[in-house]
Short mmCIF file of N, CA and C in Angstrom, two decimals:
data_model
loop_
_atom_site.label_atom_id
_atom_site.label_comp_id
_atom_site.label_asym_id
_atom_site.label_seq_id
_atom_site.Cartn_x
_atom_site.Cartn_y
_atom_site.Cartn_z
N UNK A 25 100.57 107.61 97.50
CA UNK A 25 102.12 107.51 97.17
C UNK A 25 102.15 106.36 96.14
N UNK A 26 102.93 106.64 95.10
CA UNK A 26 103.27 105.60 94.16
C UNK A 26 104.43 105.00 94.49
N UNK A 27 105.48 105.72 94.85
CA UNK A 27 106.90 105.23 95.20
C UNK A 27 107.70 106.18 95.79
N UNK A 28 108.68 105.79 96.61
CA UNK A 28 109.68 106.69 97.14
C UNK A 28 111.02 106.33 96.73
N UNK A 29 111.81 107.34 96.55
CA UNK A 29 113.28 107.14 96.34
C UNK A 29 113.93 108.04 97.43
N UNK A 30 114.41 107.33 98.50
CA UNK A 30 114.90 108.06 99.60
C UNK A 30 113.78 108.82 100.22
N UNK A 31 113.92 110.06 100.49
CA UNK A 31 112.89 110.89 100.96
C UNK A 31 111.98 111.52 99.94
N UNK A 32 112.29 111.42 98.65
CA UNK A 32 111.39 111.96 97.49
C UNK A 32 110.25 110.99 97.46
N UNK A 33 108.97 111.43 97.38
CA UNK A 33 107.78 110.63 97.11
C UNK A 33 107.25 110.95 95.82
N UNK A 34 107.04 109.89 95.05
CA UNK A 34 106.44 110.07 93.74
C UNK A 34 104.94 109.98 93.97
N UNK A 35 104.17 111.00 93.45
CA UNK A 35 102.73 111.07 93.63
C UNK A 35 102.12 112.08 92.78
N UNK A 36 100.85 112.25 92.85
CA UNK A 36 100.16 113.17 91.86
C UNK A 36 100.63 114.72 92.23
N UNK A 37 101.05 114.94 93.51
CA UNK A 37 101.38 116.36 93.76
C UNK A 37 102.88 116.60 93.73
N UNK A 38 103.72 115.51 93.25
CA UNK A 38 105.19 115.71 93.00
C UNK A 38 105.51 115.36 91.57
N UNK A 39 105.73 114.16 91.32
CA UNK A 39 106.12 113.67 89.89
C UNK A 39 105.53 112.26 89.85
N UNK A 40 104.27 112.33 89.23
CA UNK A 40 103.68 111.03 88.98
C UNK A 40 104.20 110.55 87.69
N UNK A 41 104.41 109.18 87.67
CA UNK A 41 104.93 108.50 86.46
C UNK A 41 103.68 107.86 85.85
N UNK A 42 103.80 107.70 84.52
CA UNK A 42 102.79 106.91 83.85
C UNK A 42 103.38 105.43 83.36
N UNK A 43 104.71 105.34 83.35
CA UNK A 43 105.15 104.14 82.96
C UNK A 43 106.50 103.73 83.79
N UNK A 44 106.61 102.52 84.04
CA UNK A 44 107.85 102.00 84.74
C UNK A 44 108.30 100.85 83.97
N UNK A 45 109.53 100.98 83.48
CA UNK A 45 110.20 99.95 82.71
C UNK A 45 111.38 99.48 83.64
N UNK A 46 111.50 98.10 83.70
CA UNK A 46 112.56 97.55 84.51
C UNK A 46 113.46 96.61 83.48
N UNK A 47 114.74 96.71 83.32
CA UNK A 47 115.50 95.82 82.72
C UNK A 47 116.62 95.21 83.63
N UNK A 48 116.51 93.89 83.77
CA UNK A 48 117.47 93.18 84.55
C UNK A 48 118.51 92.29 83.73
N UNK A 49 119.71 92.41 83.96
CA UNK A 49 120.73 91.59 83.14
C UNK A 49 121.52 90.62 84.01
N UNK A 50 121.99 89.56 83.48
CA UNK A 50 122.95 88.63 84.11
C UNK A 50 124.17 88.56 83.26
N UNK A 51 125.23 88.27 83.89
CA UNK A 51 126.49 88.30 83.24
C UNK A 51 126.90 86.79 82.97
N UNK A 52 127.37 86.47 81.78
CA UNK A 52 127.90 85.20 81.36
C UNK A 52 129.23 85.39 80.63
N UNK A 53 130.18 84.78 81.01
CA UNK A 53 131.57 84.88 80.25
C UNK A 53 131.50 83.84 79.17
N UNK A 54 132.10 84.12 78.11
CA UNK A 54 132.13 83.08 76.90
C UNK A 54 133.70 82.86 76.65
N UNK A 55 134.00 81.57 76.52
CA UNK A 55 135.34 81.07 76.14
C UNK A 55 135.35 80.38 74.85
N UNK A 56 136.00 80.75 73.78
CA UNK A 56 135.95 80.03 72.60
C UNK A 56 136.68 78.68 72.81
N UNK A 57 136.13 77.68 71.89
CA UNK A 57 136.67 76.37 72.01
C UNK A 57 136.73 75.84 70.55
N UNK A 58 137.80 74.99 70.42
CA UNK A 58 138.11 74.47 69.05
C UNK A 58 136.97 73.31 68.78
N UNK A 59 136.28 73.47 67.56
CA UNK A 59 135.45 72.43 67.11
C UNK A 59 134.20 72.30 68.00
N UNK A 60 133.89 73.26 68.77
CA UNK A 60 132.69 73.23 69.82
C UNK A 60 132.18 74.64 70.01
N UNK A 61 131.03 74.60 70.34
CA UNK A 61 130.35 75.88 70.84
C UNK A 61 131.18 76.56 71.94
N UNK A 62 131.16 77.83 72.00
CA UNK A 62 131.90 78.43 73.17
C UNK A 62 131.27 77.95 74.55
N UNK A 63 132.09 77.88 75.51
CA UNK A 63 131.78 77.60 76.89
C UNK A 63 131.35 78.84 77.62
N UNK A 64 130.28 78.78 78.36
CA UNK A 64 129.73 79.82 79.12
C UNK A 64 129.81 79.65 80.62
N UNK A 65 130.11 80.73 81.20
CA UNK A 65 130.19 80.59 82.85
C UNK A 65 129.40 81.71 83.31
N UNK A 66 128.57 81.39 84.22
CA UNK A 66 127.77 82.49 84.86
C UNK A 66 128.65 83.17 85.88
N UNK A 67 128.56 84.53 85.69
CA UNK A 67 129.44 85.33 86.60
C UNK A 67 128.58 86.10 87.75
N UNK A 68 127.38 86.17 87.55
CA UNK A 68 126.42 86.84 88.53
C UNK A 68 125.52 87.75 87.99
N UNK A 69 124.80 88.51 88.87
CA UNK A 69 123.85 89.53 88.33
C UNK A 69 124.67 90.70 87.66
N UNK A 70 123.87 91.26 86.64
CA UNK A 70 124.43 92.41 85.93
C UNK A 70 123.59 93.70 86.33
N UNK A 71 123.57 94.64 85.50
CA UNK A 71 122.88 95.84 85.73
C UNK A 71 121.32 95.59 86.01
N UNK A 72 120.72 96.46 86.89
CA UNK A 72 119.33 96.36 87.00
C UNK A 72 118.92 97.78 87.06
N UNK A 73 118.21 98.16 85.86
CA UNK A 73 117.78 99.60 85.77
C UNK A 73 116.34 99.67 85.65
N UNK A 74 115.82 100.88 86.31
CA UNK A 74 114.46 101.13 86.20
C UNK A 74 114.25 102.50 85.47
N UNK A 75 113.30 102.70 84.57
CA UNK A 75 113.14 103.96 83.92
C UNK A 75 111.62 104.40 84.25
N UNK A 76 111.53 105.46 84.75
CA UNK A 76 110.17 106.04 85.01
C UNK A 76 109.98 107.19 84.09
N UNK A 77 108.80 107.08 83.41
CA UNK A 77 108.33 108.12 82.41
C UNK A 77 107.12 108.71 82.93
N UNK A 78 107.13 110.09 82.85
CA UNK A 78 105.82 110.78 83.28
C UNK A 78 105.62 112.02 82.66
N UNK A 79 104.50 112.72 82.95
CA UNK A 79 104.10 114.03 82.50
C UNK A 79 103.62 114.77 83.68
N UNK A 80 104.18 116.02 83.79
CA UNK A 80 103.83 116.79 84.79
C UNK A 80 102.97 117.97 84.22
N UNK A 81 101.98 118.34 84.91
CA UNK A 81 101.13 119.48 84.46
C UNK A 81 100.98 120.41 85.60
N UNK A 82 102.04 121.37 85.70
CA UNK A 82 102.17 122.18 86.93
C UNK A 82 100.90 122.89 87.59
N UNK A 83 99.90 123.15 86.69
CA UNK A 83 98.74 123.71 87.13
C UNK A 83 97.97 122.79 88.09
N UNK A 84 98.09 121.46 87.89
CA UNK A 84 97.40 120.46 88.53
C UNK A 84 98.22 119.50 89.33
N UNK A 85 99.46 119.27 88.98
CA UNK A 85 100.28 118.27 89.61
C UNK A 85 101.60 118.96 90.03
N UNK A 86 102.66 118.24 90.25
CA UNK A 86 104.10 118.65 90.70
C UNK A 86 104.57 119.47 89.47
N UNK A 87 105.61 120.26 89.74
CA UNK A 87 106.30 120.95 88.60
C UNK A 87 107.63 120.86 88.56
N UNK A 88 108.39 121.92 88.09
CA UNK A 88 109.85 121.87 87.80
C UNK A 88 110.58 121.74 89.10
N UNK A 89 110.11 122.28 90.27
CA UNK A 89 110.70 122.09 91.50
C UNK A 89 110.98 120.77 91.93
N UNK A 90 110.11 119.78 91.49
CA UNK A 90 110.17 118.36 92.00
C UNK A 90 111.40 117.68 91.06
N UNK A 91 111.44 118.01 89.87
CA UNK A 91 112.48 117.56 89.07
C UNK A 91 113.88 118.03 89.61
N UNK A 92 113.90 119.41 90.04
CA UNK A 92 114.96 119.94 90.57
C UNK A 92 115.47 119.22 91.89
N UNK A 93 114.50 118.75 92.62
CA UNK A 93 114.77 117.95 93.86
C UNK A 93 115.48 116.59 93.46
N UNK A 94 115.08 116.02 92.48
CA UNK A 94 115.74 114.78 91.94
C UNK A 94 117.17 115.13 91.42
N UNK A 95 117.38 116.21 90.98
CA UNK A 95 118.69 116.61 90.30
C UNK A 95 119.62 116.76 91.56
N UNK A 96 119.22 117.34 92.71
CA UNK A 96 119.97 117.51 93.81
C UNK A 96 120.37 116.20 94.43
N UNK A 97 119.38 115.14 94.53
CA UNK A 97 119.81 113.90 94.93
C UNK A 97 120.72 113.31 93.94
N UNK A 98 120.54 113.43 92.71
CA UNK A 98 121.44 112.84 91.69
C UNK A 98 122.99 113.45 91.73
N UNK A 99 123.03 114.75 92.07
CA UNK A 99 124.27 115.37 92.23
C UNK A 99 125.17 114.94 93.34
N UNK A 100 124.45 114.27 94.32
CA UNK A 100 125.28 113.63 95.32
C UNK A 100 125.93 112.37 95.04
N UNK A 101 125.46 111.76 93.92
CA UNK A 101 125.91 110.51 93.60
C UNK A 101 125.76 109.37 94.49
N UNK A 102 124.71 109.43 95.34
CA UNK A 102 124.55 108.42 96.36
C UNK A 102 123.39 107.49 96.07
N UNK A 103 123.35 106.38 96.65
CA UNK A 103 122.20 105.41 96.40
C UNK A 103 121.19 105.61 97.52
N UNK A 104 119.87 105.42 97.17
CA UNK A 104 118.79 105.58 97.99
C UNK A 104 117.90 104.42 97.84
N UNK A 105 117.15 104.01 98.87
CA UNK A 105 116.22 102.82 98.68
C UNK A 105 115.06 103.28 97.83
N UNK A 106 114.64 102.38 96.89
CA UNK A 106 113.51 102.50 96.07
C UNK A 106 112.34 101.49 96.44
N UNK A 107 111.26 102.21 96.95
CA UNK A 107 110.21 101.28 97.42
C UNK A 107 108.80 101.75 96.87
N UNK A 108 108.11 100.77 96.36
CA UNK A 108 106.82 100.99 95.67
C UNK A 108 105.71 101.18 96.67
N UNK A 109 104.75 101.82 96.38
CA UNK A 109 103.58 102.10 97.18
C UNK A 109 102.95 100.79 97.80
N UNK A 110 103.13 99.68 97.02
CA UNK A 110 102.66 98.43 97.40
C UNK A 110 103.49 97.79 98.48
N UNK A 111 104.62 98.42 98.74
CA UNK A 111 105.56 97.82 99.77
C UNK A 111 106.68 97.03 99.12
N UNK A 112 106.64 96.86 97.85
CA UNK A 112 107.67 96.22 97.08
C UNK A 112 109.08 97.00 97.25
N UNK A 113 110.03 96.40 97.66
CA UNK A 113 111.42 97.00 97.91
C UNK A 113 112.32 96.60 96.82
N UNK A 114 112.71 97.41 95.94
CA UNK A 114 113.54 97.16 94.74
C UNK A 114 114.99 97.12 95.10
N UNK A 115 115.50 97.87 96.01
CA UNK A 115 116.79 97.83 96.44
C UNK A 115 117.40 99.20 96.43
N UNK A 116 118.57 99.43 96.50
CA UNK A 116 119.37 100.76 96.61
C UNK A 116 119.67 101.20 95.04
N UNK A 117 119.29 102.38 94.79
CA UNK A 117 119.50 102.72 93.43
C UNK A 117 120.13 104.29 93.44
N UNK A 118 120.82 104.46 92.33
CA UNK A 118 121.37 105.82 91.91
C UNK A 118 120.61 106.41 90.76
N UNK A 119 120.67 107.61 90.72
CA UNK A 119 120.07 108.27 89.42
C UNK A 119 121.15 108.43 88.51
N UNK A 120 120.77 107.78 87.34
CA UNK A 120 121.78 107.76 86.23
C UNK A 120 121.61 108.92 85.25
N UNK A 121 120.24 109.17 84.92
CA UNK A 121 120.02 110.25 84.03
C UNK A 121 118.59 110.75 84.40
N UNK A 122 118.30 112.08 84.10
CA UNK A 122 116.98 112.71 84.08
C UNK A 122 116.80 113.54 82.92
N UNK A 123 115.96 113.25 81.98
CA UNK A 123 115.76 113.90 80.82
C UNK A 123 114.33 114.49 80.90
N UNK A 124 114.23 115.89 80.49
CA UNK A 124 112.86 116.45 80.53
C UNK A 124 112.63 117.20 79.21
N UNK A 125 111.29 117.24 78.90
CA UNK A 125 110.93 117.93 77.65
C UNK A 125 109.68 118.84 78.09
N UNK A 126 109.82 120.17 77.69
CA UNK A 126 108.77 121.24 78.07
C UNK A 126 108.07 121.52 76.79
N UNK A 127 106.74 121.71 76.96
CA UNK A 127 105.83 122.15 75.92
C UNK A 127 104.78 122.97 76.49
N UNK A 128 104.03 123.55 75.50
CA UNK A 128 102.77 124.48 75.98
C UNK A 128 103.23 125.42 77.03
N UNK A 129 103.57 126.57 76.52
CA UNK A 129 104.09 127.48 77.47
C UNK A 129 103.20 128.70 77.83
N UNK A 130 103.33 129.20 79.07
CA UNK A 130 102.70 130.50 79.53
C UNK A 130 103.42 131.67 78.80
N UNK A 131 102.81 132.84 79.03
CA UNK A 131 103.48 133.98 78.41
C UNK A 131 104.86 134.43 79.06
N UNK A 132 105.13 133.90 80.32
CA UNK A 132 106.35 134.21 81.00
C UNK A 132 107.41 133.01 80.52
N UNK A 133 107.02 132.11 79.86
CA UNK A 133 107.97 130.97 79.53
C UNK A 133 107.93 129.80 80.24
N UNK A 134 107.14 129.81 81.41
CA UNK A 134 107.03 128.62 82.13
C UNK A 134 106.09 127.56 81.36
N UNK A 135 106.52 126.28 81.55
CA UNK A 135 105.92 125.31 80.78
C UNK A 135 104.47 124.82 81.43
N UNK A 136 103.53 124.61 80.66
CA UNK A 136 102.32 123.94 81.04
C UNK A 136 102.44 122.46 81.08
N UNK A 137 103.34 121.97 80.39
CA UNK A 137 103.38 120.53 80.38
C UNK A 137 104.93 120.14 80.42
N UNK A 138 105.42 119.33 81.29
CA UNK A 138 106.68 118.73 81.51
C UNK A 138 106.79 117.32 81.43
N UNK A 139 107.29 116.69 80.43
CA UNK A 139 107.55 115.28 80.39
C UNK A 139 108.87 114.90 80.76
N UNK A 140 109.11 113.77 81.42
CA UNK A 140 110.42 113.39 82.16
C UNK A 140 110.57 111.91 81.91
N UNK A 141 111.93 111.56 81.85
CA UNK A 141 112.33 110.17 81.93
C UNK A 141 113.52 110.22 82.88
N UNK A 142 113.20 109.27 83.91
CA UNK A 142 114.23 109.14 85.09
C UNK A 142 114.80 107.85 84.92
N UNK A 143 116.09 107.60 84.82
CA UNK A 143 116.78 106.36 84.79
C UNK A 143 117.49 106.13 86.10
N UNK A 144 117.13 105.02 86.76
CA UNK A 144 117.73 104.58 88.04
C UNK A 144 118.54 103.25 87.88
N UNK A 145 119.65 103.17 88.59
CA UNK A 145 120.46 101.97 88.45
C UNK A 145 120.69 101.42 89.72
N UNK A 146 120.64 100.06 89.96
CA UNK A 146 120.68 99.42 91.22
C UNK A 146 122.15 99.26 91.53
N UNK A 147 122.59 99.47 92.89
CA UNK A 147 123.85 99.24 93.40
C UNK A 147 123.89 98.25 94.50
N UNK A 148 124.96 97.38 94.72
CA UNK A 148 124.90 96.58 95.86
C UNK A 148 124.86 97.21 97.20
N UNK A 149 124.02 96.77 98.08
CA UNK A 149 123.92 97.30 99.41
C UNK A 149 125.31 97.29 100.17
N UNK A 150 126.14 96.35 99.82
CA UNK A 150 127.39 96.19 100.53
C UNK A 150 128.31 97.29 100.25
N UNK A 151 128.18 98.12 99.08
CA UNK A 151 128.93 99.24 98.84
C UNK A 151 128.51 100.56 99.52
N UNK A 152 128.87 100.53 100.94
CA UNK A 152 128.36 101.42 101.92
C UNK A 152 128.86 102.89 101.48
N UNK A 153 129.84 103.04 100.71
CA UNK A 153 130.36 104.42 100.34
C UNK A 153 129.31 105.03 99.37
N UNK A 154 128.53 104.20 98.84
CA UNK A 154 127.53 104.82 97.81
C UNK A 154 126.22 105.16 98.51
N UNK A 155 125.91 104.67 99.70
CA UNK A 155 124.67 104.91 100.24
C UNK A 155 124.42 106.35 100.68
N UNK A 156 123.21 106.91 100.54
CA UNK A 156 122.80 108.19 100.76
C UNK A 156 122.86 108.54 102.22
N UNK A 157 123.32 109.76 102.61
CA UNK A 157 123.46 110.29 103.88
C UNK A 157 122.29 111.25 103.98
N UNK A 158 121.49 111.06 105.00
CA UNK A 158 120.42 111.92 105.32
C UNK A 158 120.71 113.40 105.62
N UNK A 159 121.86 113.54 106.47
CA UNK A 159 122.18 114.98 106.83
C UNK A 159 122.51 115.89 105.69
N UNK A 160 123.11 115.33 104.53
CA UNK A 160 123.70 116.24 103.47
C UNK A 160 122.48 116.45 102.47
N UNK A 161 122.38 115.49 101.58
CA UNK A 161 121.63 115.82 100.39
C UNK A 161 120.06 115.80 100.68
N UNK A 162 119.65 115.01 101.52
CA UNK A 162 118.14 115.02 101.74
C UNK A 162 117.77 116.42 102.39
N UNK A 163 118.45 116.84 103.40
CA UNK A 163 118.17 118.02 103.97
C UNK A 163 118.16 119.32 103.09
N UNK A 164 119.22 119.26 102.14
CA UNK A 164 119.44 120.35 101.19
C UNK A 164 118.29 120.32 100.13
N UNK A 165 117.81 119.09 99.82
CA UNK A 165 116.70 119.02 98.83
C UNK A 165 115.39 119.56 99.44
N UNK A 166 115.28 119.17 100.65
CA UNK A 166 113.91 119.57 101.31
C UNK A 166 114.00 121.07 101.51
N UNK A 167 115.04 121.70 101.95
CA UNK A 167 115.12 123.02 102.24
C UNK A 167 115.13 123.88 100.89
N UNK A 168 115.52 123.24 99.81
CA UNK A 168 115.54 123.88 98.53
C UNK A 168 114.06 123.78 97.99
N UNK A 169 113.47 122.79 98.26
CA UNK A 169 111.95 122.80 97.82
C UNK A 169 111.05 123.73 98.66
N UNK A 170 111.37 123.86 99.87
CA UNK A 170 110.60 124.87 100.68
C UNK A 170 110.77 126.32 100.29
N UNK A 171 112.02 126.58 99.80
CA UNK A 171 112.41 127.93 99.44
C UNK A 171 111.64 128.54 98.20
#
């Protein structure tokens, strides 16, 4: 297991990523002053985004169905915990975007290679209305994968 996002497990048999990029921002307000540099005030943490980039080879690793499971979770608009296989807890994240590129096709049009970019954005744990609900989206994602 490389990482989990809610109940979705990133790994060789699902969606292994080859690159993890993290960007953390902090907010500072600027107030103009006469004959002096602007005054800055720290407002708190800003966006914290993680981008996972990977390549799926459906003959050997996970395939399209795994990206479809991530889309189901994204459609809910809920936040899920992001935990690395080392035990590092990143926080609660929502899926902001999922981009995929397909190449090297079989005769029936199925892709031999699928590259993806998944962008996750951290939300405050205090925003309970954004937290994922196991009964709805997770169960639907699991049952969709089994079908």
